[in-house]
mmCIF file of C-alpha atoms in Angstrom:
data_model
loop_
_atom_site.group_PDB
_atom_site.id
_atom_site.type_symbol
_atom_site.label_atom_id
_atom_site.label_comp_id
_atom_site.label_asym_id
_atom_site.label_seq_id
_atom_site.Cartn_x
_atom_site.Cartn_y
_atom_site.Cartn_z
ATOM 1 C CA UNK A 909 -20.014 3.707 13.927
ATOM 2 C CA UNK A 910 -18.699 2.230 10.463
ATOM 3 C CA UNK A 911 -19.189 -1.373 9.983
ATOM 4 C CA UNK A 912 -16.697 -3.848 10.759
ATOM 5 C CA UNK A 913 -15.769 -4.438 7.022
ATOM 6 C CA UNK A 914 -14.690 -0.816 6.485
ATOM 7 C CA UNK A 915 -11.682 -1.464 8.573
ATOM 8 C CA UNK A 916 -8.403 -3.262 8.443
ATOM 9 C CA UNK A 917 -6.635 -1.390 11.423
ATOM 10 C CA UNK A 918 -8.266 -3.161 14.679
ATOM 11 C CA UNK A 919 -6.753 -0.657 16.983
ATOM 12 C CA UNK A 920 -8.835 1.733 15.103
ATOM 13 C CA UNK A 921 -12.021 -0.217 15.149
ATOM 14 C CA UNK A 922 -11.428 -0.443 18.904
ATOM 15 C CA UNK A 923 -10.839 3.425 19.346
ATOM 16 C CA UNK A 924 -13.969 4.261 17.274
ATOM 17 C CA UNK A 925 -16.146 1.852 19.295
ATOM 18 C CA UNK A 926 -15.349 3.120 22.607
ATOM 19 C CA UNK A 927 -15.716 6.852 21.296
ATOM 20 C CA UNK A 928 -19.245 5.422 19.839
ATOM 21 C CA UNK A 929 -20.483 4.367 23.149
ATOM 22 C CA UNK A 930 -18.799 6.911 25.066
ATOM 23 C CA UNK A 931 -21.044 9.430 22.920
ATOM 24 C CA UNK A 932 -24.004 7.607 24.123
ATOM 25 C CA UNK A 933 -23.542 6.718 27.590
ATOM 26 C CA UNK A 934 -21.205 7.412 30.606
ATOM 27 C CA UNK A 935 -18.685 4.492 29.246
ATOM 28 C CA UNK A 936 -14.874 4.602 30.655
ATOM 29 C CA UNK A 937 -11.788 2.949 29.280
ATOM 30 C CA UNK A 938 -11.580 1.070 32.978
ATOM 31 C CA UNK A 939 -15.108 -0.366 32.106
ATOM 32 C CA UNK A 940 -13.883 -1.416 29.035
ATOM 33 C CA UNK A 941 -10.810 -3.237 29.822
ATOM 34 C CA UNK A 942 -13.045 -4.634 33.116
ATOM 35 C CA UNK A 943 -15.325 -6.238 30.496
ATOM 36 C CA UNK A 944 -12.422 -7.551 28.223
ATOM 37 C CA UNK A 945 -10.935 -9.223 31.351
ATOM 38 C CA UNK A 946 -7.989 -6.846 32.146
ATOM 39 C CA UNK A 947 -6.669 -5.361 35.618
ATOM 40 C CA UNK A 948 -4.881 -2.855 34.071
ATOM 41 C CA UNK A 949 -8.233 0.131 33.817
ATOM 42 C CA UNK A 950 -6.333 1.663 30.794
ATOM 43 C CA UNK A 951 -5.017 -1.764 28.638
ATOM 44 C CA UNK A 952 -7.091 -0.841 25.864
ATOM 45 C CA UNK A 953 -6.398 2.574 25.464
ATOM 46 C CA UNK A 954 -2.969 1.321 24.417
ATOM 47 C CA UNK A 955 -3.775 -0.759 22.433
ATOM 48 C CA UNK A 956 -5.884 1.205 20.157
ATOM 49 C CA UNK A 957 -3.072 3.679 20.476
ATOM 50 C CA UNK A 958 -0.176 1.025 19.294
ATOM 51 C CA UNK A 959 1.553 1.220 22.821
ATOM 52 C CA UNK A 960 0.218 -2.623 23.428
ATOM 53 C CA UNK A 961 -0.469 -5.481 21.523
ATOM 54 C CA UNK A 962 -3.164 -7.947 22.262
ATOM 55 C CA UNK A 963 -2.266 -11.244 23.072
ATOM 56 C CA UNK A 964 -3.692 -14.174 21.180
ATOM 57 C CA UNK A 965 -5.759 -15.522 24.147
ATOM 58 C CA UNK A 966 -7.049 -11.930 24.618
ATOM 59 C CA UNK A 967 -8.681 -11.112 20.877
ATOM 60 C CA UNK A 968 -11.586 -13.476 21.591
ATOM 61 C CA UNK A 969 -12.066 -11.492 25.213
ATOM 62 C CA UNK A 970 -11.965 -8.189 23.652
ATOM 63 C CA UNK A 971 -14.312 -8.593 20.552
ATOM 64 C CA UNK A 972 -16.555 -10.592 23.143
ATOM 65 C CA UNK A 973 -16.523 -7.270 24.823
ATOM 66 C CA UNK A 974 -17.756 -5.193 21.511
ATOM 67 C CA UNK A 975 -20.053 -7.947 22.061
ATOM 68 C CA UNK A 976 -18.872 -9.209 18.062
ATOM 69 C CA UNK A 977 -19.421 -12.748 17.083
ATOM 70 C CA UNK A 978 -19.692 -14.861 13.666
ATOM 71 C CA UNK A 979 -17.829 -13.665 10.740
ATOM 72 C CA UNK A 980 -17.519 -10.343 12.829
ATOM 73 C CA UNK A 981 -15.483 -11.645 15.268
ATOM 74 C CA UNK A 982 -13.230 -13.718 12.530
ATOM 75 C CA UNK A 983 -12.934 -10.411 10.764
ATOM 76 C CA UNK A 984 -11.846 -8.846 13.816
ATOM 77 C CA UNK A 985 -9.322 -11.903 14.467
ATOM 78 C CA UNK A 986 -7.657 -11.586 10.954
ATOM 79 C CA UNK A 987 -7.434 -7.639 11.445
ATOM 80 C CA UNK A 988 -4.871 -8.359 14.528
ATOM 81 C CA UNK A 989 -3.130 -11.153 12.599
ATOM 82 C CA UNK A 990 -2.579 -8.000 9.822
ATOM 83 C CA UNK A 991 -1.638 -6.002 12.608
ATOM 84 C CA UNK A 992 0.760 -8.473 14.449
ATOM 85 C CA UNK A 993 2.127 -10.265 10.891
ATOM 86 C CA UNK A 994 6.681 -9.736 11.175
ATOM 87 C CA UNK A 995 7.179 -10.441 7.334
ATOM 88 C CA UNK A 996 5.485 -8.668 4.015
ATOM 89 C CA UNK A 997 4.848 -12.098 2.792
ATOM 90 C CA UNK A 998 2.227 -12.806 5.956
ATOM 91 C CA UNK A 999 1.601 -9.066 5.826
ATOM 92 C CA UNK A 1000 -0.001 -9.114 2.408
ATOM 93 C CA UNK A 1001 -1.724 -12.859 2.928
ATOM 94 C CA UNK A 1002 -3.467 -11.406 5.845
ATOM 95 C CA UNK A 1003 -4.790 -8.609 3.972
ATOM 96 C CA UNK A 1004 -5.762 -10.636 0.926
ATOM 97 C CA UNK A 1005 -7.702 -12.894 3.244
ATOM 98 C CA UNK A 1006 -9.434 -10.004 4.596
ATOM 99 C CA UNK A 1007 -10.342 -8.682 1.309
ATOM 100 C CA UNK A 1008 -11.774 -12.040 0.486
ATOM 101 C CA UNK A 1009 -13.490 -11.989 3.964
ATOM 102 C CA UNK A 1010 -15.047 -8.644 2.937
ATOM 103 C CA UNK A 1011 -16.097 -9.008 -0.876
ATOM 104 C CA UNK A 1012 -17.702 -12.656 0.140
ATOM 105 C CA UNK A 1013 -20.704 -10.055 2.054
ATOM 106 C CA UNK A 1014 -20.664 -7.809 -0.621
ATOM 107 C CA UNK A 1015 -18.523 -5.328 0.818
ATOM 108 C CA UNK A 1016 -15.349 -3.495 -0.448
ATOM 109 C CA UNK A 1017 -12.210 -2.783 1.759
ATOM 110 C CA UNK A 1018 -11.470 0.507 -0.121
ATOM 111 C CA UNK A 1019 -7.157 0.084 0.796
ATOM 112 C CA UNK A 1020 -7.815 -2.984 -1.861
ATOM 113 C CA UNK A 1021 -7.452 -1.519 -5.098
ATOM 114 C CA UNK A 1022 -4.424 0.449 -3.783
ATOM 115 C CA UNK A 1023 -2.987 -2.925 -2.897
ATOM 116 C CA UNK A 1024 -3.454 -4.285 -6.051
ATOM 117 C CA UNK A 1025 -2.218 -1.722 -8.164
ATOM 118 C CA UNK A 1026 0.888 -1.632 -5.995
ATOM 119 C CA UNK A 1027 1.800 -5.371 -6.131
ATOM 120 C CA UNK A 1028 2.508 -6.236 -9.762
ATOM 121 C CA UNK A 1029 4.621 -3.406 -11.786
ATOM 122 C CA UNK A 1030 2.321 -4.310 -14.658
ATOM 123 C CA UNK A 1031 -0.637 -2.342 -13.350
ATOM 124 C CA UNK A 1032 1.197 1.255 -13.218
ATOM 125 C CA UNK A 1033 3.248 0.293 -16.459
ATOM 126 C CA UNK A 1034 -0.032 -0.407 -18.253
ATOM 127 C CA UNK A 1035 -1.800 2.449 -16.860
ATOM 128 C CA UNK A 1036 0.760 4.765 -18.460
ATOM 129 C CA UNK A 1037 1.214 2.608 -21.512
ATOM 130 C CA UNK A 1038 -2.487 2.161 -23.000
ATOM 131 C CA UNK A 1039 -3.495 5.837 -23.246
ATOM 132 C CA UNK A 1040 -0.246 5.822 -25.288
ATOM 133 C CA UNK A 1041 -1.211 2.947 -27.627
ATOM 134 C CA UNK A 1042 -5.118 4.462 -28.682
ATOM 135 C CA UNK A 1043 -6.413 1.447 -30.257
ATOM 136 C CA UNK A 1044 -4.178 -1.201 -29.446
ATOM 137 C CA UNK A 1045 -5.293 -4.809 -28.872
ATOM 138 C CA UNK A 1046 -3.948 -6.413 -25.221
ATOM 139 C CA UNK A 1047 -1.552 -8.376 -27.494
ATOM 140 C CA UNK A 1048 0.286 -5.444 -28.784
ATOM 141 C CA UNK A 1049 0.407 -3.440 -25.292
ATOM 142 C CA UNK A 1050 2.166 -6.972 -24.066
ATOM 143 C CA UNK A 1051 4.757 -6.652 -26.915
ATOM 144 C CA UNK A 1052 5.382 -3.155 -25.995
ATOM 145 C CA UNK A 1053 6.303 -4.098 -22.524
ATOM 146 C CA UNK A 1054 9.799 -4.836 -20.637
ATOM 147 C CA UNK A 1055 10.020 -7.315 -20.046
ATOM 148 C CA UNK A 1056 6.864 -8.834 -22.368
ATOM 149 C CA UNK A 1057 3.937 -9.949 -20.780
ATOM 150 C CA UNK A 1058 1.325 -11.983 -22.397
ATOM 151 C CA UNK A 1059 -2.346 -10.554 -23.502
ATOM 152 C CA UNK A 1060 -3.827 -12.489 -20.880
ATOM 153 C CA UNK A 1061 -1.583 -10.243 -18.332
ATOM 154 C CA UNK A 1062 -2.782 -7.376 -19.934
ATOM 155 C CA UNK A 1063 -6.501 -7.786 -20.643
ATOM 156 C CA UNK A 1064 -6.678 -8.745 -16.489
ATOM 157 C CA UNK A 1065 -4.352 -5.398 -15.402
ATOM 158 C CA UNK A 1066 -6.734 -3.541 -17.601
ATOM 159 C CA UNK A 1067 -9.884 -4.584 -16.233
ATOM 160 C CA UNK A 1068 -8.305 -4.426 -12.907
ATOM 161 C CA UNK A 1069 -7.456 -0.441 -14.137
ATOM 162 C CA UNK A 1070 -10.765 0.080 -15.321
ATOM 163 C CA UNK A 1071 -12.473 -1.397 -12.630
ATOM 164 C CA UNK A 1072 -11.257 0.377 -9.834
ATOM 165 C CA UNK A 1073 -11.381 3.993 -11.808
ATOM 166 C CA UNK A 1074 -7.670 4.204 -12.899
ATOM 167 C CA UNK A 1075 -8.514 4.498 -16.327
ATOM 168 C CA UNK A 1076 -11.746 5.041 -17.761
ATOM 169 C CA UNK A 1077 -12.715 4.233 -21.686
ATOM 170 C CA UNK A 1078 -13.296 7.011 -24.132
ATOM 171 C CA UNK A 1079 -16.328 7.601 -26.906
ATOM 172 C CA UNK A 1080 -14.103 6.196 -29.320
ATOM 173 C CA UNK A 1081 -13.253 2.769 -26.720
ATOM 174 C CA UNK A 1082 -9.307 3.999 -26.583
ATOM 175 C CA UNK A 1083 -7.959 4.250 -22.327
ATOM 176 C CA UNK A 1084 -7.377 7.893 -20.558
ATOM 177 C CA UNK A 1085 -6.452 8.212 -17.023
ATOM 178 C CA UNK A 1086 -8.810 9.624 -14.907
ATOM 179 C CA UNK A 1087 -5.921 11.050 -13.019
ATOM 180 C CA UNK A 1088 -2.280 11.828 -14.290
ATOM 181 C CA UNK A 1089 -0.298 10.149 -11.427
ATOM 182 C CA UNK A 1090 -1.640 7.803 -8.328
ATOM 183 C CA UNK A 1091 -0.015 7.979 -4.470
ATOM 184 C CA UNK A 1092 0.200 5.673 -2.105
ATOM 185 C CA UNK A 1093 -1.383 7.595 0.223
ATOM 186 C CA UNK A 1094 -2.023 6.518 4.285
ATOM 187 C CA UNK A 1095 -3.259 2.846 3.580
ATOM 188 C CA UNK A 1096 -2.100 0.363 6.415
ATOM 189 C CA UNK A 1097 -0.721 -2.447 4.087
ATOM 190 C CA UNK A 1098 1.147 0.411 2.205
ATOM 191 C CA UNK A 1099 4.682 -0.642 3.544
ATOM 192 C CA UNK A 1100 5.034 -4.199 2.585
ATOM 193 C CA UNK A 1101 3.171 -3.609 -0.829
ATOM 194 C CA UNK A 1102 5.366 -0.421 -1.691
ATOM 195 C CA UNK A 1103 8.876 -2.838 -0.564
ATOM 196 C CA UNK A 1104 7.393 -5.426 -2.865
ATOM 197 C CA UNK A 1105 6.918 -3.165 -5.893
ATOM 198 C CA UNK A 1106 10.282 -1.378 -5.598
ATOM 199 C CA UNK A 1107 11.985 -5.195 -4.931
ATOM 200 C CA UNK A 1108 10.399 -5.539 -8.848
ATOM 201 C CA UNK A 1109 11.310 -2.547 -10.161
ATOM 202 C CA UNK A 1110 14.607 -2.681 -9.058
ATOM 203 C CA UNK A 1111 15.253 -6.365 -10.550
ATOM 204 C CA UNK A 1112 13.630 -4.977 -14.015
ATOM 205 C CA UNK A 1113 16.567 -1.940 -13.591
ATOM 206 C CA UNK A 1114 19.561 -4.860 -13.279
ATOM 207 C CA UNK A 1115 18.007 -6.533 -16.351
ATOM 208 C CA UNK A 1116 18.337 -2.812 -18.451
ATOM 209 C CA UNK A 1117 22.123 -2.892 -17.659
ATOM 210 C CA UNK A 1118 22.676 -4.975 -20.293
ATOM 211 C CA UNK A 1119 19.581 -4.655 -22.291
ATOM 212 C CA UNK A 1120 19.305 -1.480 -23.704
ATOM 213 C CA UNK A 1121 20.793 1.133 -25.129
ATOM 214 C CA UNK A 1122 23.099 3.473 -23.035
ATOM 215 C CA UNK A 1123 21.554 6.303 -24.470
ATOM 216 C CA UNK A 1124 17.967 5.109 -23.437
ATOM 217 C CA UNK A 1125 18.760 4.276 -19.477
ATOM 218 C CA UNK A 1126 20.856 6.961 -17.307
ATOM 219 C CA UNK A 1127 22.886 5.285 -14.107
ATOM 220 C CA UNK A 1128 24.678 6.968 -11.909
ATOM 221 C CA UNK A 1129 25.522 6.996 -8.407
ATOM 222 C CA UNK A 1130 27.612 8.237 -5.806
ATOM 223 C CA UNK A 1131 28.953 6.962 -2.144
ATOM 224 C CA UNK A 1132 29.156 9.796 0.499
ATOM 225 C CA UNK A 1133 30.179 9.977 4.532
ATOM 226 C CA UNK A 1134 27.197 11.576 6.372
ATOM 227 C CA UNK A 1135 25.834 12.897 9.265
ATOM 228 C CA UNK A 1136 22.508 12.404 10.657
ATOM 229 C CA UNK A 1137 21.422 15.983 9.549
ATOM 230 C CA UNK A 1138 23.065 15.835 5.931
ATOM 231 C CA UNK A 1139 20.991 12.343 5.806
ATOM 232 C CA UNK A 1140 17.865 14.262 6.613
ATOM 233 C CA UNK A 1141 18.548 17.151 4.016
ATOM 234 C CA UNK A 1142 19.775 14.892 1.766
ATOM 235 C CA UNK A 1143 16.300 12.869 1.779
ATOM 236 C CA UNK A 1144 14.210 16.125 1.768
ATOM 237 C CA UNK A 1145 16.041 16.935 -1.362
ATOM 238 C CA UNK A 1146 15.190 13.991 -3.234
ATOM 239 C CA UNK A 1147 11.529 14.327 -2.255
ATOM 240 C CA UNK A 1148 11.575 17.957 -3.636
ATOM 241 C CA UNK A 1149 13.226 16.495 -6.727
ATOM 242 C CA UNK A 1150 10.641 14.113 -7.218
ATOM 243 C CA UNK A 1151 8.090 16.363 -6.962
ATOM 244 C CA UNK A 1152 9.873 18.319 -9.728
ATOM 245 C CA UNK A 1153 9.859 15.248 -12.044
ATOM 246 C CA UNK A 1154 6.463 14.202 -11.584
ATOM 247 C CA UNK A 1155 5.597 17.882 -12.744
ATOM 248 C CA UNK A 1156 7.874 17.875 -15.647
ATOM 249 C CA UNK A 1157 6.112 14.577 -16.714
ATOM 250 C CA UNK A 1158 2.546 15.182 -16.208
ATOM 251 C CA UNK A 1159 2.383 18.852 -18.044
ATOM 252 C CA UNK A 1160 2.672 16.829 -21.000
ATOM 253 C CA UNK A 1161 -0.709 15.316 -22.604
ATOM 254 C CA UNK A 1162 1.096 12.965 -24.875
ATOM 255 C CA UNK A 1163 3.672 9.722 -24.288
ATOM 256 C CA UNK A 1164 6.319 8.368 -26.204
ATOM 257 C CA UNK A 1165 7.928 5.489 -23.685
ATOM 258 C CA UNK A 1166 7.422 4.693 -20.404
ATOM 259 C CA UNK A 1167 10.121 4.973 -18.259
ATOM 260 C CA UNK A 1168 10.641 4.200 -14.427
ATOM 261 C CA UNK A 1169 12.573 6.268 -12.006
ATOM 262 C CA UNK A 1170 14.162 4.444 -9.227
ATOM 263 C CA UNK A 1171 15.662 6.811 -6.290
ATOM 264 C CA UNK A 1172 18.183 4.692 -4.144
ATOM 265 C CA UNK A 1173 19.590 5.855 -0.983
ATOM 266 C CA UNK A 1174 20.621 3.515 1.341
ATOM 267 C CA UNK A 1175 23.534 2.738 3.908
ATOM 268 C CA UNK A 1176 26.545 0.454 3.443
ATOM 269 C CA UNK A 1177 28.052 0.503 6.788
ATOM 270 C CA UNK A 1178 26.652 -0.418 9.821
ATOM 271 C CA UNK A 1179 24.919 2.221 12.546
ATOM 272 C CA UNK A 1180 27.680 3.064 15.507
ATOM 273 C CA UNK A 1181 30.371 0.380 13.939
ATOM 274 C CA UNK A 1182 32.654 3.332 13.897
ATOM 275 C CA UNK A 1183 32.507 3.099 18.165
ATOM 276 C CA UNK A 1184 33.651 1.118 20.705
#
């Protein structure tokens, strides 16, 4: 099976170890939870499954059990405090800490660069920005921005970009993409990194009220009474439209601004207040 640092879901790890020796011996999910210290023959098999959650006092039995130890078995122990963390704040500490636990033997959690790109609206801002700007010094891409950055910012998001193979440098030294837009796709710390970004972006989109132009921002919203269903519909609609927009915006090879499109649909009353 993968090694240990290729993770950061431990139910997963846990799943792909007992299907590892289960492909090389007659091993059983009782035997498993027997070794681990539980009564309950199928304990485990929940808990790689997201039914259960393993206690504190249990991690230690379990990895014993995988028969993990060293910085293993503190890998292991940070992957259920990722798991188990209630806020984004601890969310995104726990991941950072496993990053660090992985790079420091050399290895790469490959959700990391996703992570990174998605925390700071800098990264996708300058990703979009310096293909624009052939040419321009880090100093000029951070006057270009809104709100302005300094060239420090810029000369680290750009490494950052380069580094991880979101933009690559041309024969002549200017920035392309190496692909026109960049999903979130299925990586475990994507929720509390993708509330963080849009908290950012949608404090930048207060500060455009008043700062520019009418004629370079559109607002416009709309309150509506709904039903379950229209709430479904209404949210497969504004995928489809987004889909649209992305199209409209990456059949063109050239860019003039960069703009960000915020799509906000979110209840004001409160589930079932209507009852009782």
């Amino acid at each position: 099976m993968k090694d240990i640092l290729e993770y950061t879901s431990y139910r997963q790890y846990i799943a792909d170890y007992y299907a590892d020796k289960k492909a090389k011996s007659a091993f059983t999910w009782p035997e498993f939870a027997s070794a681990a210290g539980f009564s309950s023959p199928v304990y485990l098999k929940y808990v790689s499954e997201g039914r259960f959650n393993l206690s504190e006092a249990a991690v230690d039995r379990v990895a014993a059990a995988m028969h993990l130890s060293g910085s293993d078995l503190e890998f292991f122990r940070e992957m259920v405090c990722f798991d188990h963390a209630k806020t984004d704040k601890a969310k995104k500490e726990s991941f950072q800490k496993l990053v660090a636990m992985a790079e420091s033997r050399k290895a790469k959690v490959i959700e990391a660069d996703a992570f990174r790109y998605f925390d700071s609206w800098k990264n996708p801002v300058l990703r979009e920005l310096a293909p624009a700007m052939p040419g321009a010094k880090p100093l000029a891409l951070a006057k270009a921005c809104r709100p302005k950055i300094t060239a420090a910012e810029v000369s680290d998001s750009l490494n950052f970009l380069v580094k991880a193979n979101m933009l690559q440098k041309d024969e002549n030294g200017n920035y392309v993409q190496t692909d026109r837009s960049i999903t979130a796709g299925p990586m475990e710390v994507t929720p509390a990194v993708i509330r963080g970004l849009h908290r950012q972006m949608g404090e930048l989109a207060l500060d455009t009220i008043e700062g520019v132009p009418q004629n370079e921002r559109h607002f416009s919203g709309v309150t509506l009474g709904i039903t379950q269903a229209a709430y479904d519909e209404i949210v497969a609609e504004i995928n489809a439209f987004r889909k649209r927009v992305i199209e409209i915006a990456t059949r063109e090879t050239e860019t003039d601004e960069v703009y960000r499109l915020n799509i906000q649909f979110f209840p004001m009353t409160n589930k079932g207040s209507k009852k009782g």
